[in-house]
PDB file of C-alpha atoms (C1' of nucleotides) in Angstrom:
ATOM      1  CA  MET A 246      -6.618   3.414   4.539  1.00 94.00           C
ATOM      2  CA  ARG A 247      -3.247   5.330   5.059  1.00 95.00           C
ATOM      3  CA  GLN A 248      -1.032   6.989   2.472  1.00 98.00           C
ATOM      4  CA  VAL A 249       2.373   5.797   3.279  1.00 98.00           C
ATOM      5  CA  ASN A 250       4.027   8.034   0.727  1.00 98.00           C
ATOM      6  CA  PRO A 251       1.592  11.269   0.459  1.00 98.00           C
ATOM      7  CA  GLU A 252       4.573  13.258  -1.214  1.00 98.00           C
ATOM      8  CA  PHE A 253       3.640  11.591  -4.314  1.00 98.00           C
ATOM      9  CA  ALA A 254      -0.146  12.507  -4.320  1.00 98.00           C
ATOM     10  CA  PRO A 255      -1.213  14.655  -7.462  1.00 97.00           C
ATOM     11  CA  ARG A 256      -1.667  18.079  -6.278  1.00 95.00           C
ATOM     12  CA  ALA A 257      -3.503  20.590  -8.248  1.00 92.00           C
ATOM     13  CA  GLY A 258      -2.006  23.303 -10.324  1.00 93.00           C
ATOM     14  CA  LEU A 259       0.974  21.300 -11.424  1.00 96.00           C
ATOM     15  CA  SER A 260       2.543  22.585 -14.847  1.00 96.00           C
ATOM     16  CA  ARG A 261       2.733  19.500 -17.474  1.00 97.00           C
ATOM     17  CA  ALA A 262       6.464  19.230 -16.927  1.00 97.00           C
ATOM     18  CA  GLU A 263       6.068  18.940 -13.165  1.00 97.00           C
ATOM     19  CA  MET A 264       3.606  16.113 -13.516  1.00 98.00           C
ATOM     20  CA  GLU A 265       5.783  14.364 -15.735  1.00 98.00           C
ATOM     21  CA  SER A 266       8.642  14.897 -13.351  1.00 97.00           C
ATOM     22  CA  LEU A 267       6.528  13.428 -10.553  1.00 98.00           C
ATOM     23  CA  GLN A 268       5.843  10.555 -12.517  1.00 98.00           C
ATOM     24  CA  ARG A 269       9.594   9.891 -13.182  1.00 98.00           C
ATOM     25  CA  ARG A 270       9.881   9.776  -9.368  1.00 98.00           C
ATOM     26  CA  VAL A 271       7.109   7.461  -8.650  1.00 98.00           C
ATOM     27  CA  ALA A 272       8.640   5.027 -11.371  1.00 98.00           C
ATOM     28  CA  GLU A 273      11.883   5.144  -9.675  1.00 98.00           C
ATOM     29  CA  ARG A 274      10.153   4.025  -6.240  1.00 98.00           C
ATOM     30  CA  ALA A 275       8.122   1.692  -7.983  1.00 98.00           C
ATOM     31  CA  VAL A 276       8.884  -1.977  -7.346  1.00 98.00           C
ATOM     32  CA  PHE A 277       8.062  -4.346 -10.480  1.00 98.00           C
ATOM     33  CA  GLU A 278       8.885  -7.582  -8.639  1.00 98.00           C
ATOM     34  CA  ASP A 279       6.853  -9.545  -6.173  1.00 98.00           C
ATOM     35  CA  ASP A 280       6.687  -8.135  -2.807  1.00 98.00           C
ATOM     36  CA  LEU A 281       3.058  -9.345  -2.064  1.00 98.00           C
ATOM     37  CA  GLY A 282       3.109 -10.225   1.600  1.00 97.00           C
ATOM     38  CA  PHE A 283       0.808 -12.861   0.775  1.00 97.00           C
ATOM     39  CA  ASP A 284       0.592 -16.021  -1.536  1.00 97.00           C
ATOM     40  CA  PRO A 285      -0.863 -15.378  -5.004  1.00 97.00           C
ATOM     41  CA  ALA A 286      -2.204 -18.665  -5.089  1.00 95.00           C
ATOM     42  CA  SER A 287      -4.479 -17.781  -2.308  1.00 95.00           C
ATOM     43  CA  VAL A 288      -6.211 -15.032  -4.323  1.00 95.00           C
ATOM     44  CA  SER A 289      -9.112 -16.666  -6.286  1.00 90.00           C
ATOM     45  CA  LEU A 290     -12.754 -16.483  -6.463  1.00 87.00           C
ATOM     46  CA  GLY A 291     -14.943 -19.346  -5.332  1.00 76.00           C
ATOM     47  CA  THR A 292     -12.679 -19.394  -2.023  1.00 56.00           C
ATOM     48  CA  PRO A 293     -14.799 -21.098   0.824  1.00 55.00           C
ATOM     49  CA  LYS A 294     -16.401 -18.452   3.036  1.00 52.00           C
ATOM     50  CA  ASN A 295     -14.018 -19.037   5.864  1.00 52.00           C
ATOM     51  CA  ALA A 296     -11.624 -16.224   6.257  1.00 54.00           C
ATOM     52  CA  THR A 297      -8.780 -18.347   7.067  1.00 54.00           C
ATOM     53  CA  LEU A 298      -6.586 -20.820   5.137  1.00 56.00           C
ATOM     54  CA  SER A 299      -5.231 -24.115   6.139  1.00 57.00           C
ATOM     55  CA  GLY A 300      -1.862 -22.401   7.127  1.00 53.00           C
ATOM     56  CA  GLY A 301      -3.652 -20.160   9.520  1.00 51.00           C
ATOM     57  CA  THR A 302      -2.975 -16.987   7.115  1.00 66.00           C
ATOM     58  CA  ASP A 303      -5.908 -14.809   6.166  1.00 79.00           C
ATOM     59  CA  VAL A 304      -7.420 -14.816   2.642  1.00 92.00           C
ATOM     60  CA  PRO A 305      -6.182 -11.494   0.910  1.00 97.00           C
ATOM     61  CA  LEU A 306      -8.423  -8.562   0.523  1.00 98.00           C
ATOM     62  CA  VAL A 307      -8.607  -7.630  -3.008  1.00 98.00           C
ATOM     63  CA  ALA A 308     -10.184  -4.144  -3.861  1.00 98.00           C
ATOM     64  CA  GLY A 309     -11.408  -3.122  -7.314  1.00 98.00           C
ATOM     65  CA  ILE A 310     -11.522   0.464  -8.296  1.00 98.00           C
ATOM     66  CA  ASP A 311     -13.425   2.211 -10.984  1.00 98.00           C
ATOM     67  CA  GLN A 312     -14.843   5.686 -11.696  1.00 97.00           C
ATOM     68  CA  SER A 313     -18.095   7.140 -13.291  1.00 97.00           C
ATOM     69  CA  PHE A 314     -18.758  10.932 -13.783  1.00 97.00           C
ATOM     70  CA  LEU A 315     -21.197  13.537 -13.271  1.00 95.00           C
ATOM     71  CA  ASP A 316     -20.455  16.720 -15.008  1.00 92.00           C
ATOM     72  CA  ASP A 317     -17.265  17.930 -13.719  1.00 93.00           C
ATOM     73  CA  ARG A 318     -17.184  15.502 -10.615  1.00 97.00           C
ATOM     74  CA  ALA A 319     -15.812  12.147 -10.657  1.00 98.00           C
ATOM     75  CA  LEU A 320     -17.408   9.267  -8.505  1.00 98.00           C
ATOM     76  CA  SER A 321     -14.739   6.749  -7.284  1.00 98.00           C
ATOM     77  CA  ALA A 322     -15.877   3.482  -6.257  1.00 98.00           C
ATOM     78  CA  VAL A 323     -14.084   0.734  -4.505  1.00 98.00           C
ATOM     79  CA  VAL A 324     -15.358  -2.713  -3.779  1.00 98.00           C
ATOM     80  CA  VAL A 325     -13.432  -5.097  -1.458  1.00 98.00           C
ATOM     81  CA  LEU A 326     -13.625  -8.857  -1.734  1.00 97.00           C
ATOM     82  CA  ARG A 327     -12.301 -11.798   0.283  1.00 97.00           C
ATOM     83  CA  GLY A 328     -12.520 -14.819  -2.010  1.00 95.00           C
ATOM     84  CA  ASP A 329     -15.972 -14.103  -3.874  1.00 94.00           C
ATOM     85  CA  GLU A 330     -17.393 -12.168  -0.772  1.00 95.00           C
ATOM     86  CA  VAL A 331     -17.769  -8.566  -0.776  1.00 97.00           C
ATOM     87  CA  VAL A 332     -16.852  -7.184   2.548  1.00 97.00           C
ATOM     88  CA  GLU A 333     -17.005  -3.558   1.846  1.00 98.00           C
ATOM     89  CA  ARG A 334     -18.179  -0.947  -0.656  1.00 98.00           C
ATOM     90  CA  VAL A 335     -17.291   2.984  -0.494  1.00 98.00           C
ATOM     91  CA  HIS A 336     -17.510   5.710  -2.830  1.00 98.00           C
ATOM     92  CA  ALA A 337     -16.561   9.399  -2.682  1.00 98.00           C
ATOM     93  CA  VAL A 338     -17.825  12.229  -5.002  1.00 97.00           C
ATOM     94  CA  THR A 339     -14.972  14.653  -5.908  1.00 97.00           C
ATOM     95  CA  GLU A 340     -14.469  17.866  -8.218  1.00 96.00           C
ATOM     96  CA  LEU A 341     -12.063  17.219 -11.192  1.00 96.00           C
ATOM     97  CA  ASP A 342      -9.620  20.023 -12.086  1.00 93.00           C
ATOM     98  CA  LEU A 343      -8.048  18.368 -15.072  1.00 95.00           C
ATOM     99  CA  PRO A 344      -9.507  17.184 -18.478  1.00 95.00           C
ATOM    100  CA  TYR A 345      -8.490  13.650 -19.626  1.00 96.00           C
ATOM    101  CA  ILE A 346      -4.940  13.838 -20.996  1.00 97.00           C
ATOM    102  CA  PRO A 347      -3.340  10.484 -22.142  1.00 97.00           C
ATOM    103  CA  GLY A 348      -0.318   9.775 -19.956  1.00 98.00           C
ATOM    104  CA  LEU A 349      -1.723  12.067 -17.134  1.00 98.00           C
ATOM    105  CA  LEU A 350      -4.768  10.086 -15.924  1.00 98.00           C
ATOM    106  CA  SER A 351      -3.626   9.901 -12.568  1.00 98.00           C
ATOM    107  CA  PHE A 352      -3.694  13.592 -12.259  1.00 98.00           C
ATOM    108  CA  ARG A 353      -7.217  13.591 -13.035  1.00 98.00           C
ATOM    109  CA  GLU A 354      -8.635  10.629 -11.261  1.00 98.00           C
ATOM    110  CA  GLY A 355      -5.899   9.947  -8.578  1.00 98.00           C
ATOM    111  CA  GLY A 356      -7.383  12.578  -6.073  1.00 97.00           C
ATOM    112  CA  PRO A 357     -10.888  11.177  -6.183  1.00 97.00           C
ATOM    113  CA  ILE A 358      -9.521   7.631  -5.797  1.00 98.00           C
ATOM    114  CA  LEU A 359      -7.644   8.654  -2.756  1.00 98.00           C
ATOM    115  CA  ASP A 360     -10.592  10.123  -1.494  1.00 98.00           C
ATOM    116  CA  ALA A 361     -12.538   6.960  -1.725  1.00 98.00           C
ATOM    117  CA  LEU A 362      -9.673   4.741  -0.556  1.00 98.00           C
ATOM    118  CA  ALA A 363      -9.440   6.883   2.832  1.00 98.00           C
ATOM    119  CA  LYS A 364     -13.241   5.899   3.778  1.00 98.00           C
ATOM    120  CA  LEU A 365     -12.181   2.343   3.788  1.00 98.00           C
ATOM    121  CA  GLU A 366     -12.423   0.424   6.953  1.00 98.00           C
ATOM    122  CA  HIS A 367     -10.519  -2.530   5.509  1.00 98.00           C
ATOM    123  CA  ASP A 368      -6.878  -2.364   4.331  1.00 98.00           C
ATOM    124  CA  PRO A 369      -6.931  -4.068   1.043  1.00 98.00           C
ATOM    125  CA  ASP A 370      -3.778  -6.369   0.372  1.00 98.00           C
ATOM    126  CA  LEU A 371      -4.148  -5.759  -3.183  1.00 98.00           C
ATOM    127  CA  LEU A 372      -5.365  -2.905  -5.392  1.00 98.00           C
ATOM    128  CA  VAL A 373      -6.621  -3.510  -9.024  1.00 98.00           C
ATOM    129  CA  PHE A 374      -7.082  -0.419 -10.977  1.00 98.00           C
ATOM    130  CA  ASP A 375      -8.981   0.308 -14.261  1.00 98.00           C
ATOM    131  CA  GLY A 376      -6.099   1.761 -16.368  1.00 98.00           C
ATOM    132  CA  SER A 377      -2.493   0.887 -16.828  1.00 98.00           C
ATOM    133  CA  GLY A 378       0.324   0.592 -14.365  1.00 98.00           C
ATOM    134  CA  ARG A 379       3.941  -0.045 -16.108  1.00 98.00           C
ATOM    135  CA  ILE A 380       2.462   0.310 -19.522  1.00 98.00           C
ATOM    136  CA  HIS A 381       3.188   3.982 -19.572  1.00 98.00           C
ATOM    137  CA  PHE A 382       5.304   6.548 -21.122  1.00 98.00           C
ATOM    138  CA  ARG A 383       7.149   6.967 -17.958  1.00 98.00           C
ATOM    139  CA  GLN A 384       6.303   3.695 -16.410  1.00 98.00           C
ATOM    140  CA  ALA A 385       3.996   5.332 -13.919  1.00 98.00           C
ATOM    141  CA  GLY A 386       0.430   4.704 -14.869  1.00 98.00           C
ATOM    142  CA  LEU A 387      -2.464   5.073 -12.589  1.00 98.00           C
ATOM    143  CA  ALA A 388      -1.925   1.798 -10.906  1.00 98.00           C
ATOM    144  CA  THR A 389       1.867   2.435 -10.367  1.00 98.00           C
ATOM    145  CA  HIS A 390       1.110   5.961  -8.850  1.00 98.00           C
ATOM    146  CA  LEU A 391      -1.669   5.215  -6.435  1.00 98.00           C
ATOM    147  CA  GLY A 392       0.117   1.881  -5.569  1.00 98.00           C
ATOM    148  CA  VAL A 393       3.264   3.706  -4.671  1.00 98.00           C
ATOM    149  CA  ILE A 394       1.451   6.410  -2.729  1.00 98.00           C
ATOM    150  CA  CYS A 395      -0.308   3.824  -0.695  1.00 98.00           C
ATOM    151  CA  ASP A 396       2.653   1.205  -0.834  1.00 98.00           C
ATOM    152  CA  VAL A 397       0.190  -1.576  -1.384  1.00 98.00           C
ATOM    153  CA  PRO A 398       0.676  -4.280  -4.091  1.00 98.00           C
ATOM    154  CA  SER A 399      -1.221  -2.949  -7.116  1.00 98.00           C
ATOM    155  CA  ILE A 400      -2.155  -4.196 -10.716  1.00 98.00           C
ATOM    156  CA  GLY A 401      -3.522  -2.192 -13.693  1.00 98.00           C
ATOM    157  CA  VAL A 402      -6.077  -3.653 -15.840  1.00 98.00           C
ATOM    158  CA  ALA A 403      -6.831  -1.661 -19.020  1.00 98.00           C
ATOM    159  CA  LYS A 404      -9.054  -2.244 -22.045  1.00 96.00           C
ATOM    160  CA  SER A 405      -6.877  -0.739 -24.427  1.00 96.00           C
ATOM    161  CA  LEU A 406      -3.202  -0.422 -25.082  1.00 97.00           C
ATOM    162  CA  LEU A 407      -1.724   3.125 -24.234  1.00 98.00           C
ATOM    163  CA  CYS A 408       1.856   2.306 -25.572  1.00 98.00           C
ATOM    164  CA  GLY A 409       4.075  -0.651 -26.057  1.00 97.00           C
ATOM    165  CA  THR A 410       4.191  -3.449 -28.562  1.00 97.00           C
ATOM    166  CA  PRO A 411       2.654  -7.081 -28.288  1.00 97.00           C
ATOM    167  CA  ASP A 412       4.866  -9.695 -29.106  1.00 97.00           C
ATOM    168  CA  GLU A 413       2.066 -11.199 -31.473  1.00 95.00           C
ATOM    169  CA  ALA A 414      -1.199 -10.122 -33.017  1.00 93.00           C
ATOM    170  CA  VAL A 415      -3.587 -10.009 -30.338  1.00 93.00           C
ATOM    171  CA  ASP A 416      -6.841 -10.707 -32.517  1.00 89.00           C
ATOM    172  CA  GLY A 417      -9.090 -13.662 -31.925  1.00 86.00           C
ATOM    173  CA  ARG A 418      -7.012 -15.503 -29.290  1.00 91.00           C
ATOM    174  CA  PRO A 419      -8.281 -18.039 -26.893  1.00 89.00           C
ATOM    175  CA  GLU A 420      -9.117 -17.803 -23.208  1.00 91.00           C
ATOM    176  CA  GLY A 421      -6.062 -17.708 -21.072  1.00 93.00           C
ATOM    177  CA  TRP A 422      -3.929 -16.717 -24.113  1.00 95.00           C
ATOM    178  CA  HIS A 423      -1.343 -13.901 -23.098  1.00 97.00           C
ATOM    179  CA  THR A 424       1.663 -12.390 -24.727  1.00 97.00           C
ATOM    180  CA  PRO A 425       4.191  -9.730 -23.477  1.00 98.00           C
ATOM    181  CA  ILE A 426       3.884  -6.015 -24.165  1.00 98.00           C
ATOM    182  CA  ARG A 427       7.292  -4.606 -24.822  1.00 97.00           C
ATOM    183  CA  ALA A 428       8.672  -1.129 -24.380  1.00 97.00           C
ATOM    184  CA  ASP A 429       9.144   0.760 -27.686  1.00 95.00           C
ATOM    185  CA  GLY A 430      10.353   4.519 -28.401  1.00 94.00           C
ATOM    186  CA  ASP A 431       7.272   5.834 -26.564  1.00 95.00           C
ATOM    187  CA  VAL A 432       8.303   4.536 -23.217  1.00 97.00           C
ATOM    188  CA  ASP A 433      11.333   6.139 -21.272  1.00 97.00           C
ATOM    189  CA  SER A 434      13.756   4.239 -19.180  1.00 96.00           C
ATOM    190  CA  VAL A 435      13.206   5.606 -15.623  1.00 96.00           C
ATOM    191  CA  GLY A 436      15.781   5.098 -12.696  1.00 91.00           C
ATOM    192  CA  GLY A 437      16.373   1.317 -12.448  1.00 94.00           C
ATOM    193  CA  HIS A 438      13.780   0.420 -14.799  1.00 97.00           C
ATOM    194  CA  SER A 439      14.989   0.020 -18.309  1.00 95.00           C
ATOM    195  CA  ALA A 440      12.930   0.376 -21.533  1.00 96.00           C
ATOM    196  CA  THR A 441      14.692  -1.614 -24.138  1.00 95.00           C
ATOM    197  CA  ALA A 442      12.986  -3.740 -26.741  1.00 93.00           C
ATOM    198  CA  GLU A 443      13.424  -6.556 -24.313  1.00 94.00           C
ATOM    199  CA  THR A 444      11.758  -4.847 -21.563  1.00 96.00           C
ATOM    200  CA  THR A 445       8.278  -6.794 -20.447  1.00 98.00           C
ATOM    201  CA  LEU A 446       5.890  -3.783 -19.434  1.00 98.00           C
ATOM    202  CA  GLY A 447       3.041  -6.101 -19.069  1.00 98.00           C
ATOM    203  CA  TYR A 448       0.820  -8.652 -20.822  1.00 98.00           C
ATOM    204  CA  ALA A 449      -1.972  -8.732 -23.217  1.00 97.00           C
ATOM    205  CA  PHE A 450      -4.250 -11.203 -21.792  1.00 97.00           C
ATOM    206  CA  GLN A 451      -7.450 -12.884 -23.244  1.00 94.00           C
ATOM    207  CA  SER A 452      -9.696 -13.293 -20.346  1.00 93.00           C
ATOM    208  CA  ARG A 453     -12.917 -13.963 -22.466  1.00 90.00           C
ATOM    209  CA  GLN A 454     -13.677 -15.287 -25.616  1.00 85.00           C
ATOM    210  CA  TYR A 455     -16.974 -16.568 -27.375  1.00 77.00           C
ATOM    211  CA  ASP A 456     -17.279 -19.385 -29.877  1.00 71.00           C
ATOM    212  CA  SER A 457     -19.138 -16.780 -32.205  1.00 61.00           C
ATOM    213  CA  ARG A 458     -18.631 -13.768 -34.073  1.00 65.00           C
ATOM    214  CA  PRO A 459     -17.680 -10.703 -32.272  1.00 70.00           C
ATOM    215  CA  ILE A 460     -13.991 -11.095 -31.209  1.00 78.00           C
ATOM    216  CA  VAL A 461     -13.514  -9.886 -27.709  1.00 84.00           C
ATOM    217  CA  ASN A 462     -10.381  -7.612 -27.252  1.00 91.00           C
ATOM    218  CA  PRO A 463      -7.820  -8.687 -24.793  1.00 95.00           C
ATOM    219  CA  LEU A 464      -7.070  -6.829 -21.509  1.00 97.00           C
ATOM    220  CA  TYR A 465      -3.834  -5.150 -20.945  1.00 98.00           C
ATOM    221  CA  VAL A 466      -2.495  -6.187 -17.512  1.00 98.00           C
ATOM    222  CA  SER A 467       0.554  -4.372 -16.043  1.00 98.00           C
ATOM    223  CA  PRO A 468       2.224  -4.180 -12.678  1.00 98.00           C
ATOM    224  CA  GLY A 469       1.084  -1.286 -10.418  1.00 98.00           C
ATOM    225  CA  HIS A 470       3.628  -1.767  -7.487  1.00 98.00           C
ATOM    226  CA  ARG A 471       5.263  -4.748  -5.759  1.00 98.00           C
ATOM    227  CA  VAL A 472       4.121  -7.213  -8.061  1.00 98.00           C
ATOM    228  CA  ALA A 473       5.878  -8.734 -11.284  1.00 98.00           C
ATOM    229  CA  ALA A 474       4.333  -8.666 -14.748  1.00 98.00           C
ATOM    230  CA  GLU A 475       3.780 -12.550 -14.710  1.00 98.00           C
ATOM    231  CA  THR A 476       2.227 -12.653 -11.638  1.00 98.00           C
ATOM    232  CA  ALA A 477      -0.116  -9.786 -12.223  1.00 98.00           C
ATOM    233  CA  VAL A 478      -1.371 -11.813 -15.208  1.00 98.00           C
ATOM    234  CA  HIS A 479      -1.813 -15.076 -13.085  1.00 98.00           C
ATOM    235  CA  LEU A 480      -3.656 -12.913 -10.230  1.00 98.00           C
ATOM    236  CA  VAL A 481      -5.992 -11.316 -12.852  1.00 98.00           C
ATOM    237  CA  SER A 482      -6.520 -14.565 -14.224  1.00 97.00           C
ATOM    238  CA  ASN A 483      -7.541 -15.881 -10.759  1.00 96.00           C
ATOM    239  CA  LEU A 484      -9.811 -13.057 -10.296  1.00 97.00           C
ATOM    240  CA  SER A 485     -11.759 -13.488 -13.474  1.00 94.00           C
ATOM    241  CA  GLY A 486     -15.172 -15.215 -13.386  1.00 90.00           C
ATOM    242  CA  GLY A 487     -16.956 -15.782 -16.551  1.00 87.00           C
ATOM    243  CA  TYR A 488     -16.724 -11.939 -17.621  1.00 92.00           C
ATOM    244  CA  LYS A 489     -14.010  -9.952 -19.607  1.00 94.00           C
ATOM    245  CA  LEU A 490     -13.226  -7.927 -16.702  1.00 96.00           C
ATOM    246  CA  PRO A 491     -11.901  -9.596 -13.464  1.00 96.00           C
ATOM    247  CA  GLU A 492     -14.553  -9.439 -10.640  1.00 96.00           C
ATOM    248  CA  PRO A 493     -13.210  -6.677  -8.387  1.00 97.00           C
ATOM    249  CA  THR A 494     -13.071  -4.315 -11.393  1.00 97.00           C
ATOM    250  CA  ARG A 495     -16.774  -5.389 -12.621  1.00 97.00           C
ATOM    251  CA  LEU A 496     -18.257  -4.974  -9.222  1.00 97.00           C
ATOM    252  CA  ALA A 497     -16.697  -1.323  -8.825  1.00 98.00           C
ATOM    253  CA  ASP A 498     -17.797  -0.582 -12.413  1.00 97.00           C
ATOM    254  CA  ALA A 499     -21.408  -1.495 -11.444  1.00 96.00           C
ATOM    255  CA  TYR A 500     -21.147   0.147  -8.006  1.00 97.00           C
ATOM    256  CA  ALA A 501     -19.876   3.263  -9.730  1.00 97.00           C
ATOM    257  CA  ASP A 502     -22.973   3.385 -11.856  1.00 95.00           C
ATOM    258  CA  GLU A 503     -25.276   2.434  -9.072  1.00 95.00           C
ATOM    259  CA  ALA A 504     -23.947   4.951  -6.776  1.00 96.00           C
ATOM    260  CA  LYS A 505     -24.048   7.605  -9.534  1.00 95.00           C
ATOM    261  CA  ALA A 506     -27.874   7.513  -9.685  1.00 92.00           C
ATOM    262  CA  GLN A 507     -28.123   8.865  -6.218  1.00 94.00           C
ATOM    263  CA  TYR A 508     -26.329  11.988  -7.327  1.00 92.00           C
ATOM    264  CA  GLU A 509     -28.470  12.629 -10.581  1.00 86.00           C
ATOM    265  CA  ASP A 510     -30.792  15.354 -10.415  1.00 77.00           C
TER     266      ASP A 510
ATOM    267  C1'  DG B1238       5.036  18.634 -39.511  1.00 85.48           C
ATOM    268  C1'  DC B1239       3.160  13.597 -38.639  1.00 85.48           C
ATOM    269  C1'  DG B1240       1.776  10.323 -35.530  1.00 85.48           C
ATOM    270  C1'  DA B1241      -0.568   8.530 -31.245  1.00 85.48           C
ATOM    271  C1'  DC B1242      -2.494   8.032 -26.869  1.00 85.48           C
ATOM    272  C1'  DA B1243      -5.462   4.492 -20.347  1.00 85.48           C
ATOM    273  C1'  DG B1244     -10.485   6.880 -18.966  1.00 85.48           C
TER     274       DG B1244
ATOM    275  C1'  DA C1359     -15.533   7.956 -19.848  1.00 85.48           C
ATOM    276  C1'  DT C1360     -20.425   9.286 -21.970  1.00 85.48           C
ATOM    277  C1'  DC C1361     -24.351   9.354 -25.323  1.00 85.48           C
ATOM    278  C1'  DT C1362     -27.966   5.182 -26.793  1.00 85.48           C
ATOM    279  C1'  DT C1363     -31.762   0.788 -29.875  1.00 85.48           C
ATOM    280  C1'  DG C1364     -31.818  -3.073 -31.086  1.00 85.48           C
ATOM    281  C1'  DT C1365     -30.135  -7.786 -31.557  1.00 85.48           C
ATOM    282  C1'  DC C1366     -27.620 -12.219 -31.168  1.00 85.48           C
ATOM    283  C1'  DG C1367     -26.684 -16.132 -28.085  1.00 85.48           C
ATOM    284  C1'  DC C1368     -26.228 -19.073 -24.055  1.00 85.48           C
TER     285       DC C1368
END
DNA sequence: GCGACAG
DNA sequence: ATCTTGTCGC
């Protein structure tokens, strides 16, 4: 798929200040409102195998993206779904030039992910990333950064909270429960995007819970680009199928491990 | 100086 | 993220 805004692509050799500055420019360009180009209700698993809805529009293509690692190389995996059907899987192995630094994840994994996305024959209507979108110090997490570069609607699904504060305690909640993640002092207001105590950056969302002991932590869902926080949770809910992680992410995760085996000596 | 932090 | 055995439950 094509990079509509390549000027935001993470380049190697930037200073920390330059990376943070680029993130602010990304956040200014990001749209945290619905501009999907498709009906969110048409995104679901268990959609009939036919590729067309009653209205004549195509069922949206949803891509799940995840990484695995081999020494100092990243393996980025992308799985594209139409309903519950896998229509394409691609992966790329890329040298890493940065360590993991909280807040700068897109500079470590962004390049590898773009390499994988470039191999796609199908153009996804929605990108689902493993990590944060707007829930980020400069409101430009991985999902936002890559969503803006591709100018495709995107969502961030993280397994832990980078910053911000949940409205309510998140422990032991039932499936389907969700509560806003509000901006706090760690979050900067950027461009037209405020970061007051009322600003909803995303949601904690309980996708799965068991009747028994081990309490499952919620997911932290946030808008990447061209989607509202409320819609992002709705979409992730629609993409959930019996497991904690939404299906696109779960399949990309499994594919990243599967493909990794082919490169291990 | 202290705290706190996606993958 | 990654390193890893057993164990509990549907």
